[in-house]
Coordinates of C-alpha atoms in Angstrom, one line a residue:
M236 CA 285.7 17.7 131.6
E237 CA 284.7 19.7 128.5
N238 CA 284.3 23.5 128.5
L239 CA 281.6 25.1 126.3
E240 CA 282.9 28.6 125.8
L241 CA 280.1 31.2 125.5
S242 CA 281.4 34.2 123.5
L243 CA 280.8 37.5 125.3
S244 CA 280.0 39.2 122.0
S245 CA 277.1 36.8 121.6
L246 CA 275.6 37.6 125.0
G247 CA 276.2 41.3 124.3
T248 CA 274.3 41.1 121.0
I249 CA 271.4 39.3 122.7
C250 CA 271.3 42.0 125.4
R251 CA 271.2 44.8 122.8
H252 CA 268.2 43.2 121.1
V253 CA 266.2 42.3 124.2
A254 CA 264.0 44.9 125.8
K255 CA 265.1 46.1 129.2
S256 CA 262.1 44.7 130.9
H257 CA 263.3 41.2 129.9
N258 CA 267.0 41.7 130.2
E259 CA 268.6 40.2 133.3
L260 CA 271.9 39.3 131.5
T261 CA 273.4 42.8 131.6
Q262 CA 274.5 42.5 135.2
Y263 CA 276.7 39.4 134.4
L264 CA 278.5 41.0 131.4
S265 CA 280.4 43.4 133.6
K266 CA 281.7 40.7 135.8
Q267 CA 285.3 39.6 135.3
I268 CA 284.7 36.1 136.8
W269 CA 281.6 33.9 136.7
S270 CA 281.0 31.6 139.6
Q271 CA 279.0 28.4 139.2
Q272 CA 275.9 30.2 140.5
D273 CA 276.4 33.0 138.0
R274 CA 276.6 30.4 135.1
Q275 CA 273.4 28.7 136.3
C276 CA 271.6 32.1 136.5
I277 CA 272.8 33.0 132.9
L278 CA 271.5 29.7 131.5
E279 CA 268.1 30.2 133.4
C280 CA 267.8 33.7 132.0
V281 CA 268.5 32.5 128.5
A282 CA 266.1 29.6 128.9
K283 CA 263.3 32.1 129.9
L284 CA 264.1 34.3 126.9
L285 CA 263.8 31.3 124.6
L286 CA 260.1 31.1 125.5
E287 CA 259.5 34.7 124.4
K288 CA 258.2 34.4 120.8
D289 CA 260.0 37.5 119.7
Y290 CA 263.4 36.2 120.9
T291 CA 263.2 32.5 120.2
L292 CA 265.2 32.5 117.0
L293 CA 267.5 35.2 118.3
I294 CA 268.6 32.9 121.0
A295 CA 268.9 29.9 118.6
R296 CA 271.0 32.0 116.2
H297 CA 273.6 32.9 118.8
L298 CA 273.5 29.9 121.2
R299 CA 272.6 27.2 118.7
P300 CA 274.5 24.3 120.3
L301 CA 272.8 25.0 123.7
V302 CA 269.2 24.8 122.3
L303 CA 268.7 21.3 123.7
D304 CA 269.8 22.2 127.2
L305 CA 267.5 25.3 127.2
L306 CA 264.6 23.2 126.0
E307 CA 265.2 20.6 128.8
R308 CA 265.3 23.4 131.4
N309 CA 262.0 24.8 130.3
A310 CA 260.4 21.3 130.2
E311 CA 261.5 20.8 133.8
R312 CA 259.8 24.1 134.7
V313 CA 256.6 23.1 132.9
K314 CA 256.3 19.8 134.8
A315 CA 257.7 21.0 138.1
G316 CA 255.7 19.7 141.1
G317 CA 254.0 17.0 139.1
K318 CA 251.5 19.4 137.5
I319 CA 251.5 21.0 134.1
N320 CA 252.0 24.8 134.1
H321 CA 249.8 25.5 131.1
D322 CA 251.1 29.1 130.7
L323 CA 254.7 27.8 130.3
H324 CA 253.5 24.8 128.3
E325 CA 251.9 27.1 125.7
R326 CA 255.0 29.3 125.5
L327 CA 257.3 26.2 125.1
C328 CA 255.1 24.8 122.3
V329 CA 255.2 28.0 120.3
A330 CA 259.0 28.3 120.8
L331 CA 259.5 24.7 119.9
S332 CA 257.4 25.0 116.7
K333 CA 259.7 27.8 115.5
L334 CA 262.8 25.7 116.2
L335 CA 261.6 22.6 114.2
G336 CA 263.0 23.8 110.9
V337 CA 266.4 25.0 112.2
S338 CA 267.4 22.5 114.9
P339 CA 267.4 18.6 114.8
D340 CA 267.6 18.8 118.6
A341 CA 264.1 20.4 118.6
Q342 CA 262.6 17.7 116.5
A343 CA 263.9 14.9 118.8
F344 CA 262.9 16.9 121.9
A345 CA 259.3 17.4 120.5
A346 CA 258.9 13.6 120.0
R347 CA 259.9 12.9 123.6
Y348 CA 258.1 15.9 125.2
F349 CA 254.6 15.2 123.7
N350 CA 254.7 11.6 124.8
D351 CA 253.4 12.7 128.2
A352 CA 252.4 16.4 127.6
P353 CA 249.1 17.8 126.5
P354 CA 248.6 19.2 123.0
V355 CA 249.4 22.7 122.0
F356 CA 245.7 23.7 122.0
Q357 CA 244.9 22.2 125.4
R358 CA 243.0 25.4 126.4
L359 CA 240.2 24.5 123.9
F360 CA 239.4 21.5 126.0
F361 CA 238.9 23.5 129.2
T362 CA 235.5 24.3 130.6
S363 CA 234.9 27.8 131.9
E364 CA 235.7 26.7 135.4
E365 CA 238.9 25.0 134.4
S366 CA 240.0 27.9 132.3
S367 CA 239.5 30.4 135.2
A368 CA 241.6 28.1 137.4
V369 CA 244.6 28.3 135.1
Q370 CA 247.0 31.0 136.0
Y371 CA 248.4 32.8 133.0
G372 CA 251.2 35.4 133.0
P373 CA 250.8 39.0 131.9
R374 CA 251.7 38.1 128.3
R375 CA 249.3 35.3 127.7
M376 CA 249.7 33.5 124.3
K377 CA 247.1 34.4 121.7
L378 CA 245.0 31.7 120.2
R379 CA 246.4 32.6 116.8
D380 CA 249.9 31.9 118.1
L381 CA 248.8 28.5 119.3
M382 CA 247.1 27.7 116.0
G383 CA 250.2 28.8 114.1
A384 CA 252.4 26.5 116.2
T385 CA 249.9 23.6 115.7
L386 CA 250.3 24.1 111.9
R387 CA 254.0 24.1 112.1
F388 CA 254.0 20.8 114.0
L389 CA 251.7 19.3 111.4
Q390 CA 254.0 20.5 108.6
S391 CA 257.0 18.9 110.3
D392 CA 255.5 15.4 110.9
C393 CA 251.9 15.2 109.9
A394 CA 251.7 11.4 110.2
K395 CA 252.7 11.5 113.9
F396 CA 250.8 14.5 115.2
R397 CA 247.5 13.9 113.4
M398 CA 247.3 10.6 115.3
L399 CA 248.7 11.9 118.6
W400 CA 246.1 14.5 119.4
D401 CA 242.3 14.9 119.3
W402 CA 241.6 17.6 116.7
S403 CA 237.9 18.0 117.2
P404 CA 238.1 21.3 119.1
C405 CA 240.1 22.9 116.2
V406 CA 237.2 22.6 113.7
S407 CA 235.6 25.8 115.0
Q408 CA 238.9 27.7 114.6
L409 CA 238.8 27.1 110.8
L410 CA 236.4 30.1 110.4
T411 CA 238.5 33.2 110.6
S412 CA 238.6 36.6 109.0
D413 CA 240.9 37.7 106.1
V414 CA 242.6 40.2 108.3
M415 CA 243.9 37.4 110.6
V416 CA 245.0 35.4 107.6
R417 CA 246.9 38.3 106.2
G418 CA 248.6 38.9 109.5
A419 CA 249.6 35.3 109.8
L420 CA 251.0 35.3 106.3
E421 CA 253.2 38.4 107.1
E422 CA 254.3 36.7 110.3
T423 CA 255.2 33.5 108.4
Q424 CA 257.4 35.5 105.9
Q425 CA 259.2 37.2 108.8
L426 CA 259.7 33.8 110.5
E427 CA 261.3 32.4 107.3
V428 CA 263.8 35.3 107.2
E429 CA 264.8 34.7 110.9
K430 CA 265.2 31.0 110.2
A431 CA 267.6 31.8 107.3
L432 CA 269.7 33.9 109.7
V433 CA 269.9 31.1 112.2
L434 CA 271.0 28.6 109.6
A435 CA 273.5 31.1 108.1
N436 CA 275.2 31.7 111.5
Q437 CA 278.1 29.4 112.2
G438 CA 277.5 29.6 116.0
S439 CA 279.7 31.2 118.6
V440 CA 279.9 28.2 121.0
M441 CA 283.2 26.4 121.0
W442 CA 284.5 23.6 123.1
R443 CA 287.9 22.9 124.7
Q444 CA 289.1 19.6 126.0
E445 CA 290.6 20.6 129.4
K446 CA 289.8 20.5 133.0
A447 CA 287.4 23.2 134.0
N448 CA 288.0 25.7 136.8
K449 CA 285.5 26.4 139.5
F450 CA 285.4 30.0 138.4
T451 CA 285.4 31.0 134.7
R452 CA 284.9 34.0 132.5
G453 CA 282.7 33.7 129.5
Q454 CA 282.4 29.9 129.8
V455 CA 279.8 27.4 130.7
V456 CA 281.2 24.0 131.8
S457 CA 279.5 20.6 131.4
E458 CA 278.4 20.5 135.1
D459 CA 276.2 23.6 134.5
L460 CA 274.1 21.8 131.9
S461 CA 270.8 20.1 132.7
Q462 CA 271.0 16.5 134.0
N463 CA 268.9 15.4 131.0
V464 CA 271.7 16.4 128.5
V465 CA 275.4 15.7 128.2
A466 CA 278.1 17.5 126.2
V467 CA 280.2 15.2 123.9
C468 CA 283.1 17.1 122.4
G469 CA 281.0 20.3 122.3
V470 CA 277.8 18.7 121.0
V471 CA 274.9 18.6 123.4
L472 CA 273.0 15.3 123.3
P473 CA 270.0 14.0 125.2
R474 CA 270.9 11.7 128.1
I475 CA 269.0 8.9 129.9
V476 CA 269.3 9.6 133.6
P477 CA 269.9 6.1 135.2
R478 CA 268.6 5.2 138.6
Q479 CA 271.0 5.4 141.5
S480 CA 271.4 1.6 141.5
E481 CA 272.0 1.5 137.7
Q482 CA 274.7 4.2 137.5
R483 CA 278.0 3.0 136.0
N484 CA 281.1 4.8 135.0
P485 CA 281.7 4.7 131.2
K486 CA 284.7 2.8 129.9
D487 CA 287.8 4.9 129.8
L488 CA 288.6 6.2 126.4
V489 CA 291.8 8.2 126.0
L490 CA 290.8 11.3 124.0
V491 CA 293.7 11.8 121.6
D492 CA 293.3 14.2 118.7
S493 CA 292.0 11.6 116.2
T494 CA 289.6 10.2 118.8
C495 CA 288.2 13.6 119.6
R496 CA 287.6 14.4 116.0
N497 CA 285.8 11.1 115.4
L498 CA 283.8 11.4 118.6
R499 CA 282.6 14.9 117.6
R500 CA 281.6 13.8 114.2
L501 CA 279.8 10.8 115.6
A502 CA 278.0 13.1 118.1
L503 CA 276.9 15.4 115.3
A504 CA 275.4 12.4 113.4
V505 CA 273.6 11.2 116.5
A506 CA 272.2 14.7 117.1
S507 CA 270.8 14.7 113.5
Q508 CA 269.2 11.3 114.1
K509 CA 270.7 9.8 111.0
P510 CA 272.0 6.3 110.5
V511 CA 275.8 6.2 111.0
L512 CA 278.2 3.9 109.1
L513 CA 281.7 3.7 110.7
E514 CA 284.3 2.7 108.2
G515 CA 287.9 1.7 109.0
P516 CA 290.5 -1.0 109.3
I517 CA 290.3 -3.8 111.8
G518 CA 291.0 -2.7 115.3
C519 CA 290.8 1.1 114.7
G520 CA 288.1 1.5 117.4
K521 CA 284.8 1.6 115.5
T522 CA 282.9 -0.5 118.1
A523 CA 284.6 1.1 121.1
L524 CA 283.6 4.6 119.9
V525 CA 279.9 3.6 119.7
E526 CA 280.1 1.9 123.1
F527 CA 281.6 5.0 124.7
M528 CA 279.0 7.2 123.1
A529 CA 276.3 4.9 124.4
A530 CA 277.8 5.0 127.9
V531 CA 278.0 8.8 128.2
T532 CA 274.5 9.3 127.0
G533 CA 273.1 6.9 129.5
H534 CA 272.5 3.8 127.4
T535 CA 274.3 1.6 129.9
K536 CA 271.9 -1.3 130.0
A537 CA 272.4 -4.3 127.7
T538 CA 268.8 -3.8 126.4
E539 CA 269.4 -0.1 125.5
I540 CA 272.1 -0.8 123.0
L541 CA 271.8 -4.0 121.0
K542 CA 274.8 -5.4 119.0
V543 CA 274.6 -7.9 116.2
Q544 CA 277.6 -9.5 114.4
L545 CA 276.6 -10.0 110.8
G546 CA 277.9 -12.7 108.5
D547 CA 277.0 -14.4 105.3
Q548 CA 274.9 -16.9 107.2
T549 CA 272.8 -14.2 109.0
D550 CA 269.1 -14.6 108.4
S551 CA 266.7 -11.7 108.3
K552 CA 264.5 -13.6 110.7
M553 CA 267.1 -13.1 113.4
L554 CA 266.7 -9.3 113.0
L555 CA 262.9 -9.2 112.4
G556 CA 261.7 -12.1 114.6
M557 CA 260.1 -15.5 114.2
Y558 CA 257.4 -17.8 115.6
R559 CA 258.8 -20.2 118.2
C560 CA 257.3 -23.3 119.7
T561 CA 255.7 -23.3 123.2
D562 CA 255.3 -26.0 125.8
I563 CA 251.8 -26.6 124.4
P564 CA 251.9 -28.8 121.3
G565 CA 250.7 -27.0 118.1
K566 CA 250.9 -23.5 119.6
F567 CA 253.4 -20.9 118.5
V568 CA 254.2 -17.4 119.8
W569 CA 255.8 -14.4 118.0
Q570 CA 259.2 -13.5 119.3
P571 CA 260.5 -10.2 117.9
G572 CA 264.1 -9.9 116.7
T573 CA 266.8 -7.5 117.8
L574 CA 266.0 -4.9 115.1
T575 CA 262.3 -5.1 115.8
Q576 CA 262.9 -4.5 119.5
A577 CA 265.2 -1.5 118.8
V578 CA 262.8 0.1 116.4
S579 CA 259.7 -0.3 118.5
K580 CA 261.3 0.6 121.9
G581 CA 263.5 3.4 120.7
Q582 CA 266.8 1.7 121.5
W583 CA 270.2 1.9 119.9
I584 CA 271.4 -1.0 117.6
L585 CA 274.9 -1.7 116.2
L586 CA 275.2 -4.0 113.2
E587 CA 278.9 -5.0 112.9
D588 CA 280.4 -5.9 109.5
I589 CA 277.5 -4.7 107.4
D590 CA 279.5 -5.6 104.3
H591 CA 279.0 -9.3 105.1
A592 CA 275.2 -9.0 105.3
P593 CA 273.3 -11.1 102.7
L594 CA 270.8 -9.6 100.3
D595 CA 267.7 -10.5 102.4
V596 CA 269.1 -8.5 105.4
I597 CA 269.8 -5.6 103.1
S598 CA 266.2 -5.7 101.8
V599 CA 264.9 -5.4 105.3
L600 CA 267.1 -2.4 106.1
L601 CA 266.3 -0.5 102.9
P602 CA 262.7 0.6 103.8
L603 CA 263.9 1.4 107.4
M604 CA 266.5 3.8 106.2
E605 CA 264.3 5.2 103.4
N606 CA 261.0 5.8 105.1
K607 CA 261.8 5.2 108.8
K608 CA 259.4 2.3 108.8
L609 CA 260.2 -1.4 109.5
M610 CA 258.3 -3.9 107.3
I611 CA 257.8 -7.4 108.7
P612 CA 256.8 -9.8 105.8
G613 CA 254.1 -12.3 106.7
R614 CA 252.6 -10.3 109.5
E615 CA 251.5 -7.2 107.6
D616 CA 253.1 -5.1 110.2
C617 CA 254.6 -1.7 109.6
I618 CA 256.4 -0.4 112.6
D619 CA 257.2 3.3 112.8
V620 CA 260.5 4.3 114.4
A621 CA 260.1 5.2 118.1
P622 CA 261.8 8.3 119.5
G623 CA 265.3 7.6 120.6
F624 CA 266.1 4.9 118.0
Q625 CA 269.6 5.2 116.6
F626 CA 271.1 3.0 113.9
F627 CA 274.8 2.3 113.8
A628 CA 276.8 -0.1 111.5
T629 CA 280.5 -0.8 110.9
R630 CA 282.3 -1.8 107.7
R631 CA 285.9 -3.0 107.5
M632 CA 288.4 -1.4 105.1
Y633 CA 291.2 -3.4 103.5
L634 CA 294.7 -2.2 102.4
S635 CA 295.3 -2.5 98.7
G636 CA 297.9 -0.7 96.7
G637 CA 299.0 1.5 99.6
S638 CA 295.5 2.8 100.3
W639 CA 292.4 1.6 102.1
H640 CA 289.4 0.3 100.2
K641 CA 286.0 -1.0 101.1
P642 CA 285.0 -4.5 100.0
Q643 CA 283.9 -4.9 96.4
N644 CA 280.7 -6.6 95.2
S645 CA 279.0 -6.3 98.6
H646 CA 275.2 -6.1 98.8
A647 CA 275.7 -3.3 101.4
A648 CA 276.5 -0.9 98.6
L649 CA 272.7 -0.6 98.1
L650 CA 272.6 1.4 101.4
D651 CA 275.5 3.7 100.7
K652 CA 273.4 6.8 99.9
Y653 CA 271.5 6.6 103.1
W654 CA 274.4 6.6 105.5
T655 CA 276.2 9.4 107.4
K656 CA 279.7 8.0 106.9
L657 CA 282.4 8.3 109.5
Q658 CA 285.8 7.2 108.1
M659 CA 288.3 6.2 110.8
G660 CA 292.0 5.4 110.5
N661 CA 294.6 3.8 112.7
M662 CA 296.2 5.9 115.4
T663 CA 299.6 7.4 114.7
R664 CA 302.6 6.3 116.7
E665 CA 302.5 9.4 118.9
E666 CA 298.8 8.8 119.7
L667 CA 299.5 5.2 120.5
K668 CA 302.2 6.3 122.9
K669 CA 299.8 8.7 124.7
V670 CA 297.3 5.9 125.1
L671 CA 299.9 3.5 126.4
I672 CA 301.3 5.9 128.9
S673 CA 297.8 7.1 130.0
R674 CA 296.5 3.5 130.6
Y675 CA 299.8 2.0 131.9
P676 CA 302.0 4.6 133.4
K677 CA 304.5 2.0 134.7
L678 CA 305.4 1.1 131.1
T679 CA 306.6 4.6 130.2
V680 CA 310.3 3.5 130.3
V681 CA 309.8 0.7 127.7
S682 CA 307.0 2.4 125.7
E683 CA 309.2 3.0 122.7
R684 CA 310.4 -0.6 122.5
L685 CA 306.8 -1.9 122.9
L686 CA 305.7 0.4 120.1
D687 CA 308.5 -0.8 117.8
I688 CA 307.4 -4.4 118.3
Y689 CA 303.7 -3.5 117.8
C690 CA 304.3 -1.5 114.7
Q691 CA 306.4 -4.3 113.3
L692 CA 303.7 -6.9 113.9
T693 CA 301.0 -4.7 112.3
G694 CA 303.0 -3.8 109.2
E695 CA 303.8 -0.2 110.0
R696 CA 300.2 0.9 109.7
H697 CA 300.6 3.3 112.7
S698 CA 303.5 5.3 111.4
D699 CA 303.2 9.1 111.2
P700 CA 302.0 10.4 107.8
D701 CA 305.2 12.3 107.2
T702 CA 307.6 9.5 108.2
S703 CA 308.0 6.0 106.9
I704 CA 309.9 3.4 108.9
L705 CA 311.0 0.6 106.7
P706 CA 312.2 -2.5 108.5
D707 CA 314.8 -4.8 107.2
D708 CA 313.7 -7.4 104.6
S709 CA 315.0 -10.1 106.9
Q710 CA 312.7 -9.0 109.7
Q711 CA 309.6 -8.3 107.7
L712 CA 307.1 -11.1 107.6
K713 CA 305.2 -11.4 104.4
S714 CA 301.7 -12.6 104.2
E715 CA 302.3 -15.0 101.4
D716 CA 305.1 -16.7 103.4
R717 CA 302.8 -17.4 106.4
G718 CA 299.5 -17.8 104.6
T719 CA 297.8 -15.4 107.0
S720 CA 296.7 -11.8 106.7
L721 CA 298.6 -9.1 108.7
E722 CA 296.0 -6.4 108.1
G723 CA 294.8 -4.2 110.9
R724 CA 296.1 -4.1 114.5
A725 CA 295.9 -7.9 115.2
L726 CA 297.1 -11.0 113.4
S727 CA 294.2 -12.5 111.5
L728 CA 294.8 -16.3 111.9
R729 CA 291.3 -17.3 111.1
D730 CA 290.6 -20.1 108.6
N731 CA 287.9 -19.6 106.1
Q732 CA 286.4 -22.8 107.4
T733 CA 283.2 -22.0 109.5
F734 CA 281.7 -25.4 109.8
A735 CA 282.0 -27.1 113.2
A736 CA 282.3 -30.8 112.9
T737 CA 280.2 -31.8 116.0
R738 CA 278.8 -35.3 116.2
P739 CA 275.2 -34.3 115.1
S740 CA 276.6 -32.3 112.2
A741 CA 279.0 -35.1 111.2
V742 CA 276.1 -37.6 111.2
L743 CA 274.0 -35.3 109.0
L744 CA 276.9 -34.7 106.7
E745 CA 277.4 -38.5 106.3
Q746 CA 273.8 -39.0 105.5
L747 CA 273.9 -36.2 102.9
A748 CA 277.0 -37.7 101.3
V749 CA 275.4 -41.1 101.0
C750 CA 272.3 -39.5 99.3
V751 CA 274.5 -37.6 96.9
A752 CA 276.5 -40.7 96.1
K753 CA 273.2 -42.6 95.3
G754 CA 271.8 -39.6 93.3
E755 CA 268.8 -39.3 95.6
P756 CA 266.9 -36.0 96.2
V757 CA 267.1 -34.8 99.8
L758 CA 264.6 -32.8 101.9
L759 CA 266.1 -31.3 105.1
V760 CA 263.5 -30.5 107.7
G761 CA 264.2 -28.4 110.9
E762 CA 263.8 -25.1 112.6
T763 CA 265.6 -22.0 111.4
G764 CA 269.2 -21.9 112.4
T765 CA 269.8 -25.6 112.9
G766 CA 272.3 -25.7 110.1
K767 CA 270.5 -27.2 107.1
T768 CA 271.9 -24.7 104.5
S769 CA 275.3 -24.6 106.1
T770 CA 275.7 -28.4 105.9
V771 CA 274.8 -28.4 102.2
Q772 CA 277.2 -25.5 101.5
H773 CA 280.0 -27.3 103.4
L774 CA 279.5 -30.5 101.5
A775 CA 279.6 -28.6 98.2
R776 CA 282.8 -26.8 99.2
V777 CA 284.7 -29.9 100.2
T778 CA 283.7 -31.6 97.0
G779 CA 284.7 -28.7 94.9
L780 CA 281.2 -27.7 93.8
Y781 CA 279.1 -24.6 94.2
A782 CA 275.8 -24.6 96.0
L783 CA 273.1 -22.4 94.4
G784 CA 270.4 -21.5 97.0
V785 CA 267.0 -20.2 96.0
T786 CA 264.6 -19.0 98.7

């Protein structure tokens, strides 16, 4: 379990700035030990303070990593009982608009919240009877505050919010006096100063990887957070709450030091909603890290995280989709590909070995990473990225000259400037020992001998940085002697041959060979993926020629 340590100095600073009428935190600062109930009360108090427009950025400045949890708590209060509490809704909208420029969590939360919540200016739609029925608190939000929040939402994502809401009631609010405009300008300048303070603050929330006690002092543990969020190495991420019948335990991942560092960096990239490229040698745990992140955030279904193994024969139609035949002759239906499904439904997608992707696949990914729009040629469709979409990719690194290098002359280099890169390495010998003993305690006695054999097979790639274990020349297997690659953590015994000589493919190959021998032009007819191009390329390879393909 992970501990999120709340600094007492931060809570003390918040208490000094908050008026006594709002301050319920003082009673907890004098306590030596916080029970679970105390921690819940503290988080509830801070969540209420977040809705006060004068203290929103103050809370964000000192408790920045907990912003998502506080927003989720307030969203539950707004929608409690199946009805919208319009007073809390307006306060949450104003607070959320102030957080858009300082917290990526707020941007992602806004996209999810307004999918089933009314607009900021919902009171303009009310009739006099409906308005009198709404119960507002003693500090009701002014209409000017709501209009300012509306403007900030438009400035953050105009394309989304201008289509999401009906703006007709706002036309009458365009006529205003110069005094109000000047007041709004001064408030905007003050808001920019407060935002700068939030971004300049490094945050006082730390995390520790240890088992939490039932009673703590100055700490909030993972169990205290809202059920809609989860803490991953100190980073709070949104979580899909599965149904009771769908709940699964995530795969065990032994959190050694290097794994914790990589997991935290991955969580930060996911929180910022940026595409992530995991680079590292074969077998260093790139895919396992993404799968573990998906499991702890609730993406447990096979449809919630899609994985695609790329290769030089991968067609962009597999990612985008294609028309397929139906039982009715002459009728075709559109079947979306994996990337189209992930973008339109807000799912996670992992493209493995992005360095092997052909140019047409890269051309599909470019506009998606540049503009967050997926273009489908031939259908004139432009799909906007749905909330929750997350793009992962992996790239292998190869050992050359004593250091790891990425593949050269790869089309994937066109995407390099758009990635948030996460470079991973092999575990050290000590970390491998921790993993081995943790997963298989009965092998503790022979763990050193097993590691000796393993490191010998993998070419000493797991040695500690400060030590170098050099085996005898007689025991070291060289790649040129065996004709295979010993890179990574497993022996790579694959042949470059990727053509399966089944009976249908052998018949087609024989027919092609006869046509080539006779010098006759050949037209291959068939659906996508039946092996037309692969057969021609295989024939060219075995005859020592090079097949030049033009689409």
